[in-house]
Short mmCIF file of C-alpha atoms in Angstrom, two decimals:
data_model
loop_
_atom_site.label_atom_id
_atom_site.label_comp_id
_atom_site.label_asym_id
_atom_site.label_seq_id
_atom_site.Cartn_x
_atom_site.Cartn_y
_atom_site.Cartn_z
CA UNK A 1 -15.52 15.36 -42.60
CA UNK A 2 -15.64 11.47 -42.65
CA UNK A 3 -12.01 10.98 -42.22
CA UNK A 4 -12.14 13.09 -38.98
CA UNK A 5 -14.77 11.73 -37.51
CA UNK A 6 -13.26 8.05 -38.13
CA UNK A 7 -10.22 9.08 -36.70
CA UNK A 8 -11.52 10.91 -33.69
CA UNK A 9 -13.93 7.44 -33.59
CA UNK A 10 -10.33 5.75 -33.96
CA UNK A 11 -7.92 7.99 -31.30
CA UNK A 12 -11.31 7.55 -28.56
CA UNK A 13 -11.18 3.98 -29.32
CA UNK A 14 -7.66 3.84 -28.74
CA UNK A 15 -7.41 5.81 -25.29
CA UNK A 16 -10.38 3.91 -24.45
CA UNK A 17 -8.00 0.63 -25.10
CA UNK A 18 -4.46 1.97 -23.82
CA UNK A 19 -6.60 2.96 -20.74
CA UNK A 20 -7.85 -0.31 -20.24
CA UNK A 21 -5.06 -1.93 -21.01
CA UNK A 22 -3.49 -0.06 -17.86
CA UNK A 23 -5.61 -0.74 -15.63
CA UNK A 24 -5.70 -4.94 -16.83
CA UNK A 25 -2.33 -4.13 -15.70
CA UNK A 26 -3.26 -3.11 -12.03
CA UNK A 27 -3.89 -6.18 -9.68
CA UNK A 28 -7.86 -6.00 -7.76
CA UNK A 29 -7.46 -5.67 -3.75
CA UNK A 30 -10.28 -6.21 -1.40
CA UNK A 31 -12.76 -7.15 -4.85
CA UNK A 32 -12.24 -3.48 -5.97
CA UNK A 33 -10.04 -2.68 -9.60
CA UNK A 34 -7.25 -0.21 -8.11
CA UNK A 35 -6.55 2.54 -10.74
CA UNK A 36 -3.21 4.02 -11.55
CA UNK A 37 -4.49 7.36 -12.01
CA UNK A 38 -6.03 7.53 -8.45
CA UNK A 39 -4.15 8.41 -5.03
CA UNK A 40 -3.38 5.79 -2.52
CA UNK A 41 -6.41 7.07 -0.20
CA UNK A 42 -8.54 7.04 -3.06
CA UNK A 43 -8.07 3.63 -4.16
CA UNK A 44 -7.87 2.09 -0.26
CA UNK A 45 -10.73 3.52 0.31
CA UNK A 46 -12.51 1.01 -2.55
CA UNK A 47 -10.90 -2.31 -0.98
CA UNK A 48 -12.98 -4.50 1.40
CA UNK A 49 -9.95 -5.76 2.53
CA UNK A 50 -8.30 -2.47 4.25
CA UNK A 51 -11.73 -1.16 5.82
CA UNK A 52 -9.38 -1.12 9.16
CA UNK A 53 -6.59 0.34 7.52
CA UNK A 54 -8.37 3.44 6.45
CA UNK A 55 -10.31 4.12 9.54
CA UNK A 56 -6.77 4.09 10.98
CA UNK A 57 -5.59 6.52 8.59
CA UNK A 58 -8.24 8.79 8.81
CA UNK A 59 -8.13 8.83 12.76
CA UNK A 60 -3.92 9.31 12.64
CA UNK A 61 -4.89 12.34 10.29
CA UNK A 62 -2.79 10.53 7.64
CA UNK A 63 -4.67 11.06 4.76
CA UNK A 64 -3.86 14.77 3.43
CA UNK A 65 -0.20 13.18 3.47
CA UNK A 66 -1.52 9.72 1.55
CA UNK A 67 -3.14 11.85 -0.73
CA UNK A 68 -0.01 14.33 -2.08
CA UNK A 69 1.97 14.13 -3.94
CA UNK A 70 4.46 11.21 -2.71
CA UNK A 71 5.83 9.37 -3.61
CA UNK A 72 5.24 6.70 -1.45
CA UNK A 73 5.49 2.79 -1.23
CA UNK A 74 3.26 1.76 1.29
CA UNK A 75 2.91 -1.87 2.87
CA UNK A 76 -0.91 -2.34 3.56
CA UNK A 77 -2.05 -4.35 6.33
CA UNK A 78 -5.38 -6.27 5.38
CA UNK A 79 -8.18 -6.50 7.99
CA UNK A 80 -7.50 -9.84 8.82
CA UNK A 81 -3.45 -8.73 10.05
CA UNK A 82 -5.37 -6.21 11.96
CA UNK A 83 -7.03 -8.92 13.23
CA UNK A 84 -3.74 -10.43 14.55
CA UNK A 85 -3.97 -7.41 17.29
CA UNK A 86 -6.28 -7.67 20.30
CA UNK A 87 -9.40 -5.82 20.41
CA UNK A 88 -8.43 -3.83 22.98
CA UNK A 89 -5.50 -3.29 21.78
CA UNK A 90 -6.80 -1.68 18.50
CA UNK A 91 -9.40 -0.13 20.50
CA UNK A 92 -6.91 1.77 22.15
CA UNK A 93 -5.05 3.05 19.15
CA UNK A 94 -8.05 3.79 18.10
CA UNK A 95 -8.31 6.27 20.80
CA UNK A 96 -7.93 10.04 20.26
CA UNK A 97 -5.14 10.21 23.35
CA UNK A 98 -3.28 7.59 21.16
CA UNK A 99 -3.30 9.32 17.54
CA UNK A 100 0.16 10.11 17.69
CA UNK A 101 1.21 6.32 18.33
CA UNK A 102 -1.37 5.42 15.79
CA UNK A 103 0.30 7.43 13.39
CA UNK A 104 3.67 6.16 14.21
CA UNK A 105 2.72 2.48 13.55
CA UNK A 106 1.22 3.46 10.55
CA UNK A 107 4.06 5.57 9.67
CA UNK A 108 6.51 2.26 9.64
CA UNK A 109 4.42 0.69 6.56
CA UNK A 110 5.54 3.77 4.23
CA UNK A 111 8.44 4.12 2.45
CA UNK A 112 9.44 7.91 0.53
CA UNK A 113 10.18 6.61 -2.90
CA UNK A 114 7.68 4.22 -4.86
CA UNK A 115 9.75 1.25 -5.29
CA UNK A 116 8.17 -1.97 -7.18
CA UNK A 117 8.84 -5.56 -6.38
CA UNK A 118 11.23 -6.31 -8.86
CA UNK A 119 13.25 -3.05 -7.26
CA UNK A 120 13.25 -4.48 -3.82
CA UNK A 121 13.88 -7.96 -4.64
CA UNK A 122 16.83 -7.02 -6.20
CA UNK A 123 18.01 -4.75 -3.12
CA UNK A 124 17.49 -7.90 -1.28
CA UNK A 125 20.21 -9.28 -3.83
CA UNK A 126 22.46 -6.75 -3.75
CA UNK A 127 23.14 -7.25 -0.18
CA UNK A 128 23.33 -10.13 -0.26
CA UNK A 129 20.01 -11.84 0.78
CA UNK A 130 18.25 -8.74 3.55
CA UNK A 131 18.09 -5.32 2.32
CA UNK A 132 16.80 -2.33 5.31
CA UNK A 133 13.87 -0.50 4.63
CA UNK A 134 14.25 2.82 6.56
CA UNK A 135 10.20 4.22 6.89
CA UNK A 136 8.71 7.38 6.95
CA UNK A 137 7.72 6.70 10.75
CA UNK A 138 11.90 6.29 12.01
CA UNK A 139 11.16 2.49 11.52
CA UNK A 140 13.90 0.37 9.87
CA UNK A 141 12.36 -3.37 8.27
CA UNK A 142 14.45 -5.78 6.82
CA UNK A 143 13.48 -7.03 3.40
CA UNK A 144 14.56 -10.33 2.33
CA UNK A 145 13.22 -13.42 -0.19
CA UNK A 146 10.77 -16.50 0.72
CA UNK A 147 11.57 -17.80 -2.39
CA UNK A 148 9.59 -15.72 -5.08
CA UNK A 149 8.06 -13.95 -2.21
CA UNK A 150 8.92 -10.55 -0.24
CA UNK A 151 8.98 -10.90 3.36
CA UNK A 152 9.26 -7.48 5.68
CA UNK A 153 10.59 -8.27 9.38
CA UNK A 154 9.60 -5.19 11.79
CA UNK A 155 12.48 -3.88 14.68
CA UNK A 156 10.42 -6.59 16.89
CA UNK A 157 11.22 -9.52 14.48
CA UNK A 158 7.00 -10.18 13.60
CA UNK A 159 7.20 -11.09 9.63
CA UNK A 160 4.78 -10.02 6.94
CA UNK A 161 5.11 -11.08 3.25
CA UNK A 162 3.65 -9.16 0.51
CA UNK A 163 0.45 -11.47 -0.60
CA UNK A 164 -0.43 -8.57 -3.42
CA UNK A 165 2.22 -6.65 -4.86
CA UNK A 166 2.92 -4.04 -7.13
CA UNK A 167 -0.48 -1.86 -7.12
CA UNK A 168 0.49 1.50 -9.09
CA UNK A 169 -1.08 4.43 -7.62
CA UNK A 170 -0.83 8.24 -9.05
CA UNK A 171 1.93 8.67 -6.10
CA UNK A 172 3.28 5.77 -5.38
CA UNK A 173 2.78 1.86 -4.75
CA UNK A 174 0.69 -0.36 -2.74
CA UNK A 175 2.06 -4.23 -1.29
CA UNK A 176 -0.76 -5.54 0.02
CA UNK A 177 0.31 -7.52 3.69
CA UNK A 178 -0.85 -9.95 6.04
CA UNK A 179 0.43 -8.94 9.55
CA UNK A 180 0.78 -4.82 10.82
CA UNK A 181 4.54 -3.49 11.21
CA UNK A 182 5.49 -2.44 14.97
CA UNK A 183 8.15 -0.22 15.93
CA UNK A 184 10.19 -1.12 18.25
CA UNK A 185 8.95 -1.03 21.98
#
């Protein structure tokens, strides 16, 4: 009875360990740990950082869809690239008559596959320095390398790099931005 309860002790101890050790694993966005078992809504939701970005998602009706299965890759706009836009601007999107454009725009910052850095930098490589992203949302971004970092350029030539990168989710990936992704007008 002593050797099974040191090794159930000794198998909790270890899933305890092997589950921290994945999440050590897992960069923080927004001052919130991101876990690899959660959805990309449920983690987003945590970050100070993407307050914006989820109120956007939840007013597009994009979150069943964030929530599935996936997977997805999906560049995330901080506050402060929201910021970038014009009140009234956002205001507007914000806008039930507007949902479908909302959802559009927000469409062009997801990807169907979950593809990490390393993956698209060397995509970049392979062609040779710019590498198209085709989106969910019928938006095509070009991908290319500021030295070690990953720059996206939307169909209207605005640039965003990826500032956090490489945030596992159950169905996908998370790159963390700092400008929001237009189609083109």
């Amino acid at each position: 009875m002593i050797r099974f309860a040191t090794f159930a002790y000794a198998a909790t101890a270890v899933l305890a360990a092997t589950a921290a050790f994945a999440q050590a694993k897992n960069p923080m966005v927004g001052g919130a740990p991101m876990y690899a078992n959660k959805t990309i809504v449920e983690n987003a939701v945590n970050s100070k950082d993407h307050e914006t970005l989820v109120a956007a998602v939840k007013q597009a009706g994009l979150v069943d869809t964030l929530n599935s299965e996936g997977p997805f890759t999906v560049f995330a706009p901080t506050d402060r690239a929201f910021s970038k836009i014009s009140d009234d601007s956002l205001n507007q999107l914000m806008m039930d008559e507007h949902k479908a454009q909302l959802a559009k725009i927000l469409a062009c910052h997801v990807v169907a596959t979950s593809a990490m850095s390393d993956a698209i930098a060397g995509m970049i490589a392979a062609d040779g320095g710019m590498h198209p992203v085709p989106t969910v949302g019928g938006c095509t971004l070009q991908a290319k390398m500021d030295g070690d970092d990953i720059l996206l350029i939307d169909e209207n030539g605005r640039e965003a790099k990826v500032t956090i990168a490489d945030v596992r989710q159950s169905n996908g990936v998370i790159h963390v931005i700092d400008r929001v992704l237009l189609p083109a007008q």
